[in-house]
Coordinates of N, CA and C in Angstrom, one line a residue:
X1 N 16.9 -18.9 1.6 CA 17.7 -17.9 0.9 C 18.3 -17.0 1.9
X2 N 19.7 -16.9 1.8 CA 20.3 -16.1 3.2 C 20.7 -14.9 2.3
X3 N 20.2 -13.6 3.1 CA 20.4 -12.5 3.2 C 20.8 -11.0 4.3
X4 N 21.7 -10.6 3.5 CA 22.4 -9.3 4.3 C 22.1 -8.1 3.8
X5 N 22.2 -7.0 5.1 CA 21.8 -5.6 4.5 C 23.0 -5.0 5.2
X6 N 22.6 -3.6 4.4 CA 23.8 -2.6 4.4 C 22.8 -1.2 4.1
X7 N 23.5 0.1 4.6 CA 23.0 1.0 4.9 C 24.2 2.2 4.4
X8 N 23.7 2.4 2.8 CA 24.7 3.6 2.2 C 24.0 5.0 1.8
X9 N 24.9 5.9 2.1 CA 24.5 7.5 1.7 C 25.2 8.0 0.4
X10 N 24.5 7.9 -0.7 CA 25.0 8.2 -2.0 C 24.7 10.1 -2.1
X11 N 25.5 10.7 -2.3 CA 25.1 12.3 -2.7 C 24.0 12.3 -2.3
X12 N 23.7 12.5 -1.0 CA 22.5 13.2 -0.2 C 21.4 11.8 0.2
X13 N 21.3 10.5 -0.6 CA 20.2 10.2 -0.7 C 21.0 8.3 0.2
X14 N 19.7 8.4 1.0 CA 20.0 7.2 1.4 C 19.7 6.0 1.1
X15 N 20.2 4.7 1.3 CA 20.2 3.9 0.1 C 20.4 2.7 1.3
X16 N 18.9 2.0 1.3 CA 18.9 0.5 1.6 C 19.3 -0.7 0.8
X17 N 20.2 -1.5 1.6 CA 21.0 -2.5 0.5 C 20.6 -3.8 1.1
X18 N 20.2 -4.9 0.3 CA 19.9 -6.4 0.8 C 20.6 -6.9 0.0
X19 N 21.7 -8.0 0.5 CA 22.4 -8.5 -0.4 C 21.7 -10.2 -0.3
X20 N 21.4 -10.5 -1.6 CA 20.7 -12.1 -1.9 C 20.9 -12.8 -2.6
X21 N 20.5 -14.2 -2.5 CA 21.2 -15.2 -3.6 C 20.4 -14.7 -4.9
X22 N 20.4 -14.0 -5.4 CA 20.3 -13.2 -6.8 C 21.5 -12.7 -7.8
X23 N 20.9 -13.5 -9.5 CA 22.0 -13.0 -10.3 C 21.5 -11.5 -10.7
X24 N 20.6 -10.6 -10.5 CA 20.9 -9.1 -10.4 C 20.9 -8.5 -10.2
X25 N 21.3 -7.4 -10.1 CA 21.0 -6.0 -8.9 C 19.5 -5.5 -9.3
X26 N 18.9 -5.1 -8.6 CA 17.6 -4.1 -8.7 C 17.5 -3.3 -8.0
X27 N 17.1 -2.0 -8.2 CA 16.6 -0.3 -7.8 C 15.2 -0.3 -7.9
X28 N 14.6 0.1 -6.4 CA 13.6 0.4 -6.7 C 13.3 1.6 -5.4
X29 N 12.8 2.6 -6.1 CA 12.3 3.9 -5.2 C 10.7 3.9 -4.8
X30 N 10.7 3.7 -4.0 CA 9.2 3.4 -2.7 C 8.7 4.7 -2.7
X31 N 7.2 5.0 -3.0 CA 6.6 6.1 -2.7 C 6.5 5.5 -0.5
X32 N 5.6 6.6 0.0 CA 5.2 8.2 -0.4 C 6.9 8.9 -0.6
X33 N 7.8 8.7 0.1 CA 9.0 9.3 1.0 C 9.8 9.4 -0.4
X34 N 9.9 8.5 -1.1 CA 11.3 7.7 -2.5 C 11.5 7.0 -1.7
X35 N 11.7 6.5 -1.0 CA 12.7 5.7 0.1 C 13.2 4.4 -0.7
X36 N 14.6 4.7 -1.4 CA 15.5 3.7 -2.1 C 15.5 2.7 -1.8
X37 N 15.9 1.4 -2.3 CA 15.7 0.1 -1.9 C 16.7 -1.0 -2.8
X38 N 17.6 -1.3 -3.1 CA 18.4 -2.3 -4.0 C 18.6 -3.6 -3.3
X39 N 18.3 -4.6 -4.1 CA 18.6 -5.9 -4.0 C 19.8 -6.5 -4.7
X40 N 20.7 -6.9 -4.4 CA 22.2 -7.0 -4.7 C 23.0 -8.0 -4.9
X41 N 23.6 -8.8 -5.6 CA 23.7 -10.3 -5.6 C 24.7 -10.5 -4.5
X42 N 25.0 -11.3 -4.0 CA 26.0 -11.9 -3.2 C 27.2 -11.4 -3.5
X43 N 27.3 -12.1 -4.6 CA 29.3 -11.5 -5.1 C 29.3 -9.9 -5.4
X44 N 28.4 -9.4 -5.1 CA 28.8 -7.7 -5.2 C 29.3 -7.0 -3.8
X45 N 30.0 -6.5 -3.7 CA 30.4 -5.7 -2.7 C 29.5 -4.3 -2.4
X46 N 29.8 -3.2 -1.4 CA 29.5 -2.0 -1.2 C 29.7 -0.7 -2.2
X47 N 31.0 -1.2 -2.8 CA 31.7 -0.2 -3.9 C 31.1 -0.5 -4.9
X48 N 31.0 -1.8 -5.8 CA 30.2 -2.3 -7.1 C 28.7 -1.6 -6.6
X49 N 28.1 -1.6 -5.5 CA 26.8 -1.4 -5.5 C 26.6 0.4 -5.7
X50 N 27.5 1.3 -5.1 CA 27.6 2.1 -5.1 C 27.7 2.6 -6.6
X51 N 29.0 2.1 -7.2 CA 28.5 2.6 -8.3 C 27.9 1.9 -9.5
X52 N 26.9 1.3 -9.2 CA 25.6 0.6 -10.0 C 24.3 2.2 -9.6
X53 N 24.4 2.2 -8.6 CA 23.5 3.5 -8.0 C 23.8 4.5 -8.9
X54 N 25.0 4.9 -8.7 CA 25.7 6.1 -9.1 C 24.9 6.3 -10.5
X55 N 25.0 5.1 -11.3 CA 24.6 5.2 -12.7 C 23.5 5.0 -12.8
X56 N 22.4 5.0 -11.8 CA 21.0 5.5 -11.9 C 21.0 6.7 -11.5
X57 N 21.7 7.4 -10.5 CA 21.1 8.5 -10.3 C 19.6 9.6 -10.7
X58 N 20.3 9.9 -12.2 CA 19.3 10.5 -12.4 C 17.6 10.0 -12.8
X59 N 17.6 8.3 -13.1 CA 16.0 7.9 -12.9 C 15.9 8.1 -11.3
X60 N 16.7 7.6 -10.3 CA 16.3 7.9 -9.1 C 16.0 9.4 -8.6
X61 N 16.3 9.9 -8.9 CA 15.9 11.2 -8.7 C 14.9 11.8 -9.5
X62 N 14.2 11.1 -10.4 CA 13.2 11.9 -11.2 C 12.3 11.0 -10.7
X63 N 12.1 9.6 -10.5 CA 11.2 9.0 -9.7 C 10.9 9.8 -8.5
X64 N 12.2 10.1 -7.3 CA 12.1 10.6 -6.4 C 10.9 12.3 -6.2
X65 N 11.2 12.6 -7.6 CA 10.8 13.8 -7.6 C 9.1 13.6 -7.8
X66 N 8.8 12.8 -8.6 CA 7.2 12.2 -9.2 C 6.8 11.8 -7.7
X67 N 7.3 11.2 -6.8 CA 6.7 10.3 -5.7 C 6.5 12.4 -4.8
X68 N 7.2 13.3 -5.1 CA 6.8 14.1 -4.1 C 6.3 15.1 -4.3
X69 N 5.8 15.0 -6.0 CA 5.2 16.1 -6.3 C 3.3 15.2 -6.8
X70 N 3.2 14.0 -5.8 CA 2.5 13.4 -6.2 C 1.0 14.1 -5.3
X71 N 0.4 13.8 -5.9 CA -1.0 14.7 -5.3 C -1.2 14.1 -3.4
X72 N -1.3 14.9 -2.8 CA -1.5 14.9 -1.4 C -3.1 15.3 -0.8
X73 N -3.8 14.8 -0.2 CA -5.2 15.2 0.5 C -4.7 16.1 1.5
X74 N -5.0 17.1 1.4 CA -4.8 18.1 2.7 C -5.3 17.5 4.2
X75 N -5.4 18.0 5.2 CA -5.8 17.4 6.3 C -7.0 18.1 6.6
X76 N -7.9 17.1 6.4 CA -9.4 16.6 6.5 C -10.0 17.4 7.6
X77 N -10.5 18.9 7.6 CA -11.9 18.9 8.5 C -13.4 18.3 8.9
X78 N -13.5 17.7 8.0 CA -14.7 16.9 7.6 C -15.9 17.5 7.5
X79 N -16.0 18.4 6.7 CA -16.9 19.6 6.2 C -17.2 19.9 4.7
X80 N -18.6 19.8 4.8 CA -18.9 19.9 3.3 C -18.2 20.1 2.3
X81 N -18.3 19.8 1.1 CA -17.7 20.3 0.1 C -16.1 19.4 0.1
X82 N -15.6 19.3 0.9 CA -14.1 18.2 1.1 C -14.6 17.4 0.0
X83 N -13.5 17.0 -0.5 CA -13.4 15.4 -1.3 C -12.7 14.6 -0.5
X84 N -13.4 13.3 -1.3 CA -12.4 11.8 -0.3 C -12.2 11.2 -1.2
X85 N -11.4 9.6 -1.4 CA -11.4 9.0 -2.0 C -12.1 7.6 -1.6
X86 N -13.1 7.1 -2.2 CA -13.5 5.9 -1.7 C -13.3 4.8 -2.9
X87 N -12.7 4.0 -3.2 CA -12.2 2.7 -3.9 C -11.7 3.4 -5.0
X88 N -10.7 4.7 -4.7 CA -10.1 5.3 -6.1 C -11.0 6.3 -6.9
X89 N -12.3 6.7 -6.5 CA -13.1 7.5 -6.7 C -13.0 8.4 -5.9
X90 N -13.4 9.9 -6.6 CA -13.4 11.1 -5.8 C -14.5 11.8 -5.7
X91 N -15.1 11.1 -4.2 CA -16.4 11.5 -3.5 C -16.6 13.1 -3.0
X92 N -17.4 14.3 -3.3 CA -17.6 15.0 -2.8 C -18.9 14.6 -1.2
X93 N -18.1 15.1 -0.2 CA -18.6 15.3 1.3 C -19.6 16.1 1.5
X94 N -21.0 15.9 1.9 CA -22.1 16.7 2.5 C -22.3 16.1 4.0
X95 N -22.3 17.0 5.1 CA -22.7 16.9 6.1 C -24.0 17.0 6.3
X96 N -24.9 16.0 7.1 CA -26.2 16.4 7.4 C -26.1 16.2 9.1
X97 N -26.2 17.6 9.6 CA -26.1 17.2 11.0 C -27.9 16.9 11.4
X98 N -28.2 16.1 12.2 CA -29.5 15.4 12.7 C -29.4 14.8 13.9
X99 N -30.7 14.4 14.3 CA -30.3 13.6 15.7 C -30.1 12.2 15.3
X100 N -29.8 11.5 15.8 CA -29.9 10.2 15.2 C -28.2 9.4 15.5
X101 N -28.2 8.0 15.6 CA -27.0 7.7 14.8 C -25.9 7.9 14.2
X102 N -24.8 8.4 14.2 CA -23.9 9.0 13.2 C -23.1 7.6 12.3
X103 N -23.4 8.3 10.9 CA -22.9 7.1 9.9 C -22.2 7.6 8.8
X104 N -22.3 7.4 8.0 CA -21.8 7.7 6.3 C -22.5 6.6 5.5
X105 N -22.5 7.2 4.7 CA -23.3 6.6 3.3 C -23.0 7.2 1.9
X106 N -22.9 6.2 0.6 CA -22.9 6.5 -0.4 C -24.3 6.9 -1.3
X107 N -24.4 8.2 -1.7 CA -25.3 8.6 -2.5 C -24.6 8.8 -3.7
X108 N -24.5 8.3 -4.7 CA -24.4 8.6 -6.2 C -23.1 9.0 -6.4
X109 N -22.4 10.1 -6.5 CA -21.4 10.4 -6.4 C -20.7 11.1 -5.0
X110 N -22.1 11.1 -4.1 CA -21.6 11.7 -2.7 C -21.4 11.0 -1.7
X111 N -20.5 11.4 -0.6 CA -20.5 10.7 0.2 C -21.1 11.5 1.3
X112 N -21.9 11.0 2.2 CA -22.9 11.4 2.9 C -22.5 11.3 4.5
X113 N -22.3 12.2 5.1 CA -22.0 11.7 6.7 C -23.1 12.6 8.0
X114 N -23.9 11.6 8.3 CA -25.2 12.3 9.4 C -24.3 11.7 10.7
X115 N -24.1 13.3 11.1 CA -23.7 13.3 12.5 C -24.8 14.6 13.5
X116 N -24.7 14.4 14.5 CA -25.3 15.3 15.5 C -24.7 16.2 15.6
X117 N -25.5 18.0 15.7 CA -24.9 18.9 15.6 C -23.7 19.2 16.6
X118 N -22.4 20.0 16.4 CA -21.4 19.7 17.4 C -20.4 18.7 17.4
X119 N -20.9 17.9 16.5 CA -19.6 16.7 16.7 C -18.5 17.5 15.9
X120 N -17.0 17.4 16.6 CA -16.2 17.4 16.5 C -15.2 17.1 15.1
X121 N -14.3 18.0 14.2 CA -13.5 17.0 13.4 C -12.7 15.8 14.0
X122 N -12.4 15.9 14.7 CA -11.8 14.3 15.5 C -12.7 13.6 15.3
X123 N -13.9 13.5 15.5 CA -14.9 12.5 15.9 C -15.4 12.2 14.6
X124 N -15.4 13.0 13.5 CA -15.8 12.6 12.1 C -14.7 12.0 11.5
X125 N -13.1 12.4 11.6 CA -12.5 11.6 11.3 C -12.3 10.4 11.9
X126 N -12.4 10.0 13.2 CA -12.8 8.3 13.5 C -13.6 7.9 13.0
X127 N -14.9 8.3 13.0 CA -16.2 7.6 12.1 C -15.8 7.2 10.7
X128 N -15.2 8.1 9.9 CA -14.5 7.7 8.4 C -13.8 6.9 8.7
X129 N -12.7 6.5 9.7 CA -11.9 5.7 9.4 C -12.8 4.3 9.5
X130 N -13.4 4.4 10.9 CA -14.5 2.8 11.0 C -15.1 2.6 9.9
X131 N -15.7 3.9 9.0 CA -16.4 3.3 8.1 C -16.0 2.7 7.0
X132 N -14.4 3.2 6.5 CA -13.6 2.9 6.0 C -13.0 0.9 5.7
X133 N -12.4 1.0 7.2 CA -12.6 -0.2 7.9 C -13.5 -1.7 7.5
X134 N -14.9 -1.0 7.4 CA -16.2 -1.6 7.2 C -16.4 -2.1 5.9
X135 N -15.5 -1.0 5.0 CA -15.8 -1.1 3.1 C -14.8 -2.3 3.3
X136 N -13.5 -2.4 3.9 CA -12.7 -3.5 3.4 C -13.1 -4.5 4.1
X137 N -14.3 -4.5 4.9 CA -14.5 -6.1 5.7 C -15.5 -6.6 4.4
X138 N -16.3 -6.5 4.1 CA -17.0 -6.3 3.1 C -16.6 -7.2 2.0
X139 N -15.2 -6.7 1.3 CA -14.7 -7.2 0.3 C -13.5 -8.1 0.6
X140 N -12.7 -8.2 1.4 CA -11.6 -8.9 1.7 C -12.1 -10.5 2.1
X141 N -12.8 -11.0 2.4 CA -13.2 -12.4 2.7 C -13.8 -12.9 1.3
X142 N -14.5 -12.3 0.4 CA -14.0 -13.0 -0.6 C -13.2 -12.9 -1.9
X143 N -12.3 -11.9 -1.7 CA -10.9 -12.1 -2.3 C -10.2 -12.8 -1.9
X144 N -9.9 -13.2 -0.8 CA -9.4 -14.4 -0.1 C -9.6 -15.5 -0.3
X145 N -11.1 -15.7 -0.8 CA -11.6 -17.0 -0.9 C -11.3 -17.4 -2.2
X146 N -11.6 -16.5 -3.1 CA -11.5 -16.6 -4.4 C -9.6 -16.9 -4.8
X147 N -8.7 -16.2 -3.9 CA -7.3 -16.9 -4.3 C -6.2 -18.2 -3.5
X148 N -7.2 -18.2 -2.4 CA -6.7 -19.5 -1.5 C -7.1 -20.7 -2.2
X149 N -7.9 -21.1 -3.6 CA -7.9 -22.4 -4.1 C -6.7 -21.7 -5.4
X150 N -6.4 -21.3 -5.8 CA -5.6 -20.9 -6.8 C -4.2 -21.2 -6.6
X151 N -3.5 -20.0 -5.3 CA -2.6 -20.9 -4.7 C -2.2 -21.5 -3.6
X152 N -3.4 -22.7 -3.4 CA -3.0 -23.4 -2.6 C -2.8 -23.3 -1.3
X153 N -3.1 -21.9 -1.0 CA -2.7 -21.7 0.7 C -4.2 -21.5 1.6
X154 N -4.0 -21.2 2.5 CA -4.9 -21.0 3.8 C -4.6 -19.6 4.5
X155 N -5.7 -19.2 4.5 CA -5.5 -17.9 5.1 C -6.1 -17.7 6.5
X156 N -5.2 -18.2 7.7 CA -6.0 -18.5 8.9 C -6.6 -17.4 9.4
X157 N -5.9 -16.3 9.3 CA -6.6 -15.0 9.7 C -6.2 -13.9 9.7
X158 N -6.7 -12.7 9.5 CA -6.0 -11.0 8.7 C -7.0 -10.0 9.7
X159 N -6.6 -8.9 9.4 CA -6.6 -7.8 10.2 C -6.4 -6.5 9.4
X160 N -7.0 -5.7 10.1 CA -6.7 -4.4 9.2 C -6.3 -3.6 10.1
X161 N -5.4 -2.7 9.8 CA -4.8 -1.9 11.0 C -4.4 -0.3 9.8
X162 N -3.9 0.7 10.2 CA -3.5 2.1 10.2 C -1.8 1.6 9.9
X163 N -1.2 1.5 9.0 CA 0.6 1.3 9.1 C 1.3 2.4 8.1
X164 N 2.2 3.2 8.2 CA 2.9 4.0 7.9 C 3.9 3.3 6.3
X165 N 4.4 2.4 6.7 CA 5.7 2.5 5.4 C 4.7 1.1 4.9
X166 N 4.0 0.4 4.9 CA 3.0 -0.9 3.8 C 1.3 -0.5 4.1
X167 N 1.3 -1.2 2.7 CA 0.1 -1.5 2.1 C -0.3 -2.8 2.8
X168 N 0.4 -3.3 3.3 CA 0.0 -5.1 3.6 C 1.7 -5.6 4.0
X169 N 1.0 -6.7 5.6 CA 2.2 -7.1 5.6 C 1.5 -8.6 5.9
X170 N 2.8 -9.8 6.2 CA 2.2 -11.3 6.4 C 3.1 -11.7 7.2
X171 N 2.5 -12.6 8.2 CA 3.4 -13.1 9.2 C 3.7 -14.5 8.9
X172 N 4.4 -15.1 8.6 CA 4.6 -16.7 8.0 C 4.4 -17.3 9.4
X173 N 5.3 -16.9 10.3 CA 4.6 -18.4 11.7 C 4.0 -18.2 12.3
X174 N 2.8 -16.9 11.9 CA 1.6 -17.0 13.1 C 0.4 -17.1 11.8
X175 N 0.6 -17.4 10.4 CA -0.5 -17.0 9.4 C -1.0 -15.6 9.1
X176 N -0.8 -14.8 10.5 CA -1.3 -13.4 10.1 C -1.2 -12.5 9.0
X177 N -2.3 -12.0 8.6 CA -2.0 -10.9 7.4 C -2.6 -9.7 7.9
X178 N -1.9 -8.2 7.8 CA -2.7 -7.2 8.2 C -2.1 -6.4 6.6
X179 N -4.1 -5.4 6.3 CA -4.2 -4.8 5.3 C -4.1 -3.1 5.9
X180 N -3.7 -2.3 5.0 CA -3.2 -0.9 5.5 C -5.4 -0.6 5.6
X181 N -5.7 -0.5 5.9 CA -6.9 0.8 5.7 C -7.1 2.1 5.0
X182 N -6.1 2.4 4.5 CA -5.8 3.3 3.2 C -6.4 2.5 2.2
X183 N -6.0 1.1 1.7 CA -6.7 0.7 0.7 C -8.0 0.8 0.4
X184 N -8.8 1.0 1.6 CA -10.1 1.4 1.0 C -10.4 2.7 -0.1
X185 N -9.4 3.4 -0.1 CA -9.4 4.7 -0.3 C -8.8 4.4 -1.9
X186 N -8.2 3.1 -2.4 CA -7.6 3.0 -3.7 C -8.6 2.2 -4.5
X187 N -8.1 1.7 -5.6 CA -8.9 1.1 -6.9 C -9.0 -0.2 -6.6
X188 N -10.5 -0.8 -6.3 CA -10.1 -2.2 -6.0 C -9.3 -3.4 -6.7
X189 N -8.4 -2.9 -7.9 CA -7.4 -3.8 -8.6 C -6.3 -3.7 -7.5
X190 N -6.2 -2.5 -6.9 CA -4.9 -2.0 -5.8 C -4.8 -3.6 -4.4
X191 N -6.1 -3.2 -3.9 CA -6.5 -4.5 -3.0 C -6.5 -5.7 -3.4
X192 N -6.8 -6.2 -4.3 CA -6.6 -7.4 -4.8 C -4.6 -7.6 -5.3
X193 N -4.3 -7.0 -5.7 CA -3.4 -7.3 -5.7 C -2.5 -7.4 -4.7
X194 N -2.8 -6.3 -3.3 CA -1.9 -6.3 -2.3 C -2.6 -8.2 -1.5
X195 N -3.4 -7.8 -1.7 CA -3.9 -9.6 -1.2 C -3.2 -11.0 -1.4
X196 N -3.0 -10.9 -2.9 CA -2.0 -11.8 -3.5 C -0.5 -11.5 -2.9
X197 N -0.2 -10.4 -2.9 CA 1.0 -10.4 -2.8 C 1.7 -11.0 -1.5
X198 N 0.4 -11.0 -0.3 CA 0.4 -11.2 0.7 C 0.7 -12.6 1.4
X199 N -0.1 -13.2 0.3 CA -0.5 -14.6 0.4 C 0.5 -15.1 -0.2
X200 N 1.3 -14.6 -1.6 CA 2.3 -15.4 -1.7 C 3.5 -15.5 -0.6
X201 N 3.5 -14.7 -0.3 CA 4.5 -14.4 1.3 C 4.3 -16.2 2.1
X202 N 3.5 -16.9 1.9 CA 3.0 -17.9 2.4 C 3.9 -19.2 1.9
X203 N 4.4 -19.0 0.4 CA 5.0 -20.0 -0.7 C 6.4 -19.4 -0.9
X204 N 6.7 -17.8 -0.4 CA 8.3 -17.5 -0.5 C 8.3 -16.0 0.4
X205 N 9.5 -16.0 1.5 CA 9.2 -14.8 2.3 C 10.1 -13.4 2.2
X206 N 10.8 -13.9 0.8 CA 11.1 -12.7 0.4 C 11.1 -12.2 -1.2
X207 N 11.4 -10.9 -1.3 CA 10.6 -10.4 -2.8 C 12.0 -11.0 -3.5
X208 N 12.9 -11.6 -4.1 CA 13.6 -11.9 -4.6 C 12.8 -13.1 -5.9
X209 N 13.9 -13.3 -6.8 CA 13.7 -14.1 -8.4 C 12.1 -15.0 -8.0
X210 N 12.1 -15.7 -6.8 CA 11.0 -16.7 -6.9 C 9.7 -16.3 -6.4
X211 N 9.8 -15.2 -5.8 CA 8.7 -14.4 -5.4 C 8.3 -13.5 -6.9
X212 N 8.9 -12.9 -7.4 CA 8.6 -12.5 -9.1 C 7.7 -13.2 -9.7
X213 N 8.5 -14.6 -9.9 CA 8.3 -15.7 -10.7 C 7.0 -16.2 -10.2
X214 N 6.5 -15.9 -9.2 CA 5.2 -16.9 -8.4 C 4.5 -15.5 -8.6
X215 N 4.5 -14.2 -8.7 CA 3.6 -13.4 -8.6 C 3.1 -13.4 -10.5
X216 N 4.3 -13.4 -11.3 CA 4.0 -13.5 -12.7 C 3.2 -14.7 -13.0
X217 N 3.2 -15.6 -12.5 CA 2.6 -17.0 -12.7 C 0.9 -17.0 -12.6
X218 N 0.7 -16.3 -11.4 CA -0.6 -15.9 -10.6 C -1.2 -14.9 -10.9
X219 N -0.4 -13.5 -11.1 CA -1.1 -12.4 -11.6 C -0.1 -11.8 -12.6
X220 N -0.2 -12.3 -13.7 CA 0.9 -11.8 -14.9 C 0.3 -10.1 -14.8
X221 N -0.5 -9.7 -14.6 CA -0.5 -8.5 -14.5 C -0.3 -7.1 -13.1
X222 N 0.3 -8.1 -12.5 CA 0.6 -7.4 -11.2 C 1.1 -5.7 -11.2
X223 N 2.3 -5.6 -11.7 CA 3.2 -4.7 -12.0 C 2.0 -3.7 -12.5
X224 N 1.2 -4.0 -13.0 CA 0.0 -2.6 -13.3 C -0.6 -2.1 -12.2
X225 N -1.0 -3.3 -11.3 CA -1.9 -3.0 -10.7 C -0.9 -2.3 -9.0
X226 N 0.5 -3.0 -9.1 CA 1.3 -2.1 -8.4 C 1.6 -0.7 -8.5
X227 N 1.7 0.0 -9.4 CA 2.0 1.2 -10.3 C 0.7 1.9 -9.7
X228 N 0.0 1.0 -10.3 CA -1.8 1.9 -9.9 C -1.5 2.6 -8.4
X229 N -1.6 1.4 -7.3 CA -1.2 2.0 -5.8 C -0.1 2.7 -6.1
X230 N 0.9 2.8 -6.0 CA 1.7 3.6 -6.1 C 1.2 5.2 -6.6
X231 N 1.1 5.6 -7.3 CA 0.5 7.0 -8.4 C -0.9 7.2 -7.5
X232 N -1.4 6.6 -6.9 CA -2.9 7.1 -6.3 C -2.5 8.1 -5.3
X233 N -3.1 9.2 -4.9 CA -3.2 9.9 -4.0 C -3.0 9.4 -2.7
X234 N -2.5 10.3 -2.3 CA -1.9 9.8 -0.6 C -2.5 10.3 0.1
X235 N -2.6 9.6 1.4 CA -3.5 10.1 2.4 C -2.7 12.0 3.1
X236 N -3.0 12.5 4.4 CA -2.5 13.3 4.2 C -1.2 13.1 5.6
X237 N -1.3 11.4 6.2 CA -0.2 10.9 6.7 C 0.8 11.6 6.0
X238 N 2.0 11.6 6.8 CA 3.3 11.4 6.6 C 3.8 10.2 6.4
X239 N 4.0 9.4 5.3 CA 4.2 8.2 5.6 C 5.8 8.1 5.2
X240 N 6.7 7.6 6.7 CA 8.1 7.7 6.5 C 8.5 6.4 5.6

């Protein structure tokens, strides 16, 4: 499927354009930022796309506005009383400074972190992030397992990494998949679905008609479980 882009500024707002073998146009505004996105059929030009935009305007700008008035975690001291989010739940933080190990742990509704007196917020936020890390190693090998007989593919090998503008990305000629590490912090329908979405990257490598079509096929309920990530609380990155 051959595809071209284009880069338009509509009344203030910038507007990524992919033009593809598709019979329709589609708008779609990307949290955290809005950051615009249209997919465009071939026989349309710059001007036809322009004003296809035009006549969204105002859903693009009220989406835009929901993506930035969407709840934000301030930036994390890592001190009692904080909330976090762990799989879309909102953990109240107790520090127990001790000698010992430094860890985190779930108690009930709390999330528990024994560090030695002195440690640093830097150093508590690394520790959350490893431990973070740890919840998705946990669950990601058998979500995997569980949709590599379903469709058909092979998941030679994934990674989790820190990334700014995805949830998940896939490499088609090296097999790699890397998951954002934020998802620990969402509903695990959020992860499961960025999984799939990942893996179909494997059967079609761009979101166009057949990538739809294979995601409705496999998870007719995707679109919810998209929405969900989307509307969940953002970390307190900047994510461009």
């Amino acid at each position: 499927m051959s595809t071209a882009s284009a880069s338009l500024t509509i009344r203030g707002i910038d507007i990524d354009v992919v033009y593809k073998n598709i019979k329709n146009l589609h708008i779609g505004v990307y949290p955290p930022s809005g950051r615009v996105r249209v997919a465009a059929p071939h026989q349309l030009d710059d001007e036809q796309v322009r004003l296809a935009v035009i006549q969204r305007l105002p859903w693009i700008r009220e989406k835009r506005e929901q993506l930035r008035s969407a709840v934000r975690q301030s930036v994390r001291e890592m001190a009692t009383g904080e909330s976090h989010y762990v799989w879309g739940a909102r953990r109240r933080m107790k520090v127990v400074e001790r000698p010992g190990r430094a860890h985190f742990e779930l108690d009930g509704e709390r999330l528990l972190l024994y560090v030695q007196a002195g440690t640093t917020a830097e150093r508590r936020r690394e520790l959350l992030d490893r431990w973070c890390r740890e919840q998705l190693r946990h669950v990601i090998p058998d979500l995997i397992a569980k949709w590599e007989p379903i469709l058909e593919v092979s998941v030679p090998r994934w990674n989790i990494k820190r990334m700014k503008t995805k949830w998940g990305s896939c490499n088609r000629e090296t097999g790699q998949i890397w998951f954002n590490v934020e998802l620990s912090k969402k509903h695990p329908s959020c992860l499961e679905y960025v999984i799939v979405h990942e893996m179909v990257h494997y059967l079609e490598c761009n979101h166009g008609e057949r990538f739809v079509e294979l995601m409705d096929r496999f998870m007719p309920n995707w679109r919810i479980f998209r929405d969900r990530l989307d509307e969940a609380p953002l970390a307190e990155e900047e994510w461009a």
